[in-house]
PDB file of C-alpha atoms in Angstrom:
ATOM      1  CA  UNK I  12      97.680  67.778  42.005  1.00 94.00           C
ATOM      2  CA  UNK I  13      99.597  69.651  39.328  1.00 97.00           C
ATOM      3  CA  UNK I  14      98.282  73.002  38.066  1.00 97.00           C
ATOM      4  CA  UNK I  15      98.702  74.278  34.520  1.00 98.00           C
ATOM      5  CA  UNK I  16      97.435  77.275  32.560  1.00 96.00           C
ATOM      6  CA  UNK I  17      95.682  76.421  29.286  1.00 95.00           C
ATOM      7  CA  UNK I  18      95.644  78.832  26.368  1.00 94.00           C
ATOM      8  CA  UNK I  19      95.257  78.737  22.594  1.00 92.00           C
ATOM      9  CA  UNK I  20      97.493  80.469  20.045  1.00 93.00           C
ATOM     10  CA  UNK I  21      95.113  80.172  17.102  1.00 92.00           C
ATOM     11  CA  UNK I  22      96.503  76.785  16.035  1.00 97.00           C
ATOM     12  CA  UNK I  23      97.446  74.876  19.169  1.00 97.00           C
ATOM     13  CA  UNK I  24      96.223  74.312  22.686  1.00 96.00           C
ATOM     14  CA  UNK I  25      99.048  75.032  25.131  1.00 97.00           C
ATOM     15  CA  UNK I  26      99.282  73.824  28.720  1.00 98.00           C
ATOM     16  CA  UNK I  27     102.142  75.059  30.870  1.00 98.00           C
ATOM     17  CA  UNK I  28     103.528  75.989  34.245  1.00 97.00           C
ATOM     18  CA  UNK I  29     107.087  76.755  35.386  1.00 96.00           C
ATOM     19  CA  UNK I  30     108.223  73.153  34.836  1.00 96.00           C
ATOM     20  CA  UNK I  31     105.939  71.709  32.142  1.00 98.00           C
ATOM     21  CA  UNK I  32     105.028  72.879  28.636  1.00 98.00           C
ATOM     22  CA  UNK I  33     103.068  70.953  25.991  1.00 98.00           C
ATOM     23  CA  UNK I  34     101.140  71.982  22.911  1.00 98.00           C
ATOM     24  CA  UNK I  35      98.949  70.195  20.379  1.00 98.00           C
ATOM     25  CA  UNK I  36      96.239  71.012  17.836  1.00 98.00           C
ATOM     26  CA  UNK I  37      93.515  69.148  19.785  1.00 97.00           C
ATOM     27  CA  UNK I  38      92.752  68.610  23.462  1.00 95.00           C
ATOM     28  CA  UNK I  39      92.954  64.838  23.005  1.00 96.00           C
ATOM     29  CA  UNK I  40      96.491  65.172  21.634  1.00 98.00           C
ATOM     30  CA  UNK I  41      97.369  67.698  24.343  1.00 98.00           C
ATOM     31  CA  UNK I  42      96.343  65.222  27.047  1.00 97.00           C
ATOM     32  CA  UNK I  43      98.305  62.442  25.369  1.00 98.00           C
ATOM     33  CA  UNK I  44     101.466  64.547  25.111  1.00 98.00           C
ATOM     34  CA  UNK I  45     101.049  65.730  28.682  1.00 98.00           C
ATOM     35  CA  UNK I  46     100.771  62.155  29.943  1.00 98.00           C
ATOM     36  CA  UNK I  47     104.024  61.227  28.164  1.00 97.00           C
ATOM     37  CA  UNK I  48     105.774  64.290  29.591  1.00 98.00           C
ATOM     38  CA  UNK I  49     104.521  63.555  33.113  1.00 98.00           C
ATOM     39  CA  UNK I  50     105.963  60.034  32.837  1.00 97.00           C
ATOM     40  CA  UNK I  51     109.284  61.305  31.438  1.00 97.00           C
ATOM     41  CA  UNK I  52     109.686  63.822  34.250  1.00 96.00           C
ATOM     42  CA  UNK I  53     108.751  61.289  36.923  1.00 96.00           C
ATOM     43  CA  UNK I  54     105.490  62.901  38.036  1.00 97.00           C
ATOM     44  CA  UNK I  55     103.408  59.915  36.909  1.00 97.00           C
ATOM     45  CA  UNK I  56     104.572  56.509  38.046  1.00 95.00           C
ATOM     46  CA  UNK I  57     103.338  53.083  36.988  1.00 95.00           C
ATOM     47  CA  UNK I  58     100.192  52.050  38.839  1.00 96.00           C
ATOM     48  CA  UNK I  59      99.548  55.518  40.259  1.00 96.00           C
ATOM     49  CA  UNK I  60      97.000  58.197  39.469  1.00 97.00           C
ATOM     50  CA  UNK I  61      97.682  61.904  39.102  1.00 98.00           C
ATOM     51  CA  UNK I  62      95.199  64.753  38.781  1.00 98.00           C
ATOM     52  CA  UNK I  63      96.089  67.794  36.706  1.00 98.00           C
ATOM     53  CA  UNK I  64      94.076  71.002  37.058  1.00 97.00           C
ATOM     54  CA  UNK I  65      94.103  73.109  33.912  1.00 95.00           C
ATOM     55  CA  UNK I  66      92.937  76.676  34.421  1.00 92.00           C
ATOM     56  CA  UNK I  67      91.822  78.560  31.333  1.00 87.00           C
ATOM     57  CA  UNK I  68      93.752  81.687  30.425  1.00 86.00           C
ATOM     58  CA  UNK I  69      90.762  84.020  30.247  1.00 76.00           C
ATOM     59  CA  UNK I  70      92.516  86.288  27.757  1.00 75.00           C
ATOM     60  CA  UNK I  71      91.543  83.814  24.983  1.00 76.00           C
ATOM     61  CA  UNK I  72      87.847  84.379  25.712  1.00 72.00           C
ATOM     62  CA  UNK I  73      86.182  87.423  24.119  1.00 68.00           C
ATOM     63  CA  UNK I  74      85.657  90.266  26.604  1.00 72.00           C
ATOM     64  CA  UNK I  75      81.866  90.210  26.234  1.00 72.00           C
ATOM     65  CA  UNK I  76      81.811  86.600  27.496  1.00 68.00           C
ATOM     66  CA  UNK I  77      83.825  87.201  30.670  1.00 64.00           C
ATOM     67  CA  UNK I  78      80.733  87.774  32.779  1.00 69.00           C
ATOM     68  CA  UNK I  79      79.613  84.229  31.892  1.00 66.00           C
ATOM     69  CA  UNK I  80      83.002  82.534  31.923  1.00 60.00           C
ATOM     70  CA  UNK I  81      84.456  82.543  35.450  1.00 60.00           C
ATOM     71  CA  UNK I  82      85.287  78.854  35.074  1.00 59.00           C
ATOM     72  CA  UNK I  83      84.396  78.513  31.403  1.00 65.00           C
ATOM     73  CA  UNK I  84      87.121  76.106  30.473  1.00 77.00           C
ATOM     74  CA  UNK I  85      88.800  74.945  33.638  1.00 87.00           C
ATOM     75  CA  UNK I  86      89.296  71.205  33.596  1.00 91.00           C
ATOM     76  CA  UNK I  87      90.625  68.429  35.786  1.00 94.00           C
ATOM     77  CA  UNK I  88      92.186  65.452  34.007  1.00 96.00           C
ATOM     78  CA  UNK I  89      93.139  62.265  35.805  1.00 97.00           C
ATOM     79  CA  UNK I  90      96.067  60.338  34.383  1.00 97.00           C
ATOM     80  CA  UNK I  91      96.869  56.717  35.243  1.00 97.00           C
ATOM     81  CA  UNK I  92     100.422  55.466  35.041  1.00 91.00           C
TER      82      UNK I  92
END
């Protein structure tokens, strides 16, 4: 499983770690770009599955919501090569 941090800059969703970085205006586009990047870098091979855990950068959530948002936007996406 690959782990990424997900944040938003006001225009784009951004998913990144030390080796991967993608951004897109929607989550659907973000997932699509991430899948292409995973294939390019050799993480996702034909016929295989790969899970990616995306942890939400809590700094994008208003402070008053933090008590309700411990895992507010964490997501696991499974990609198939």
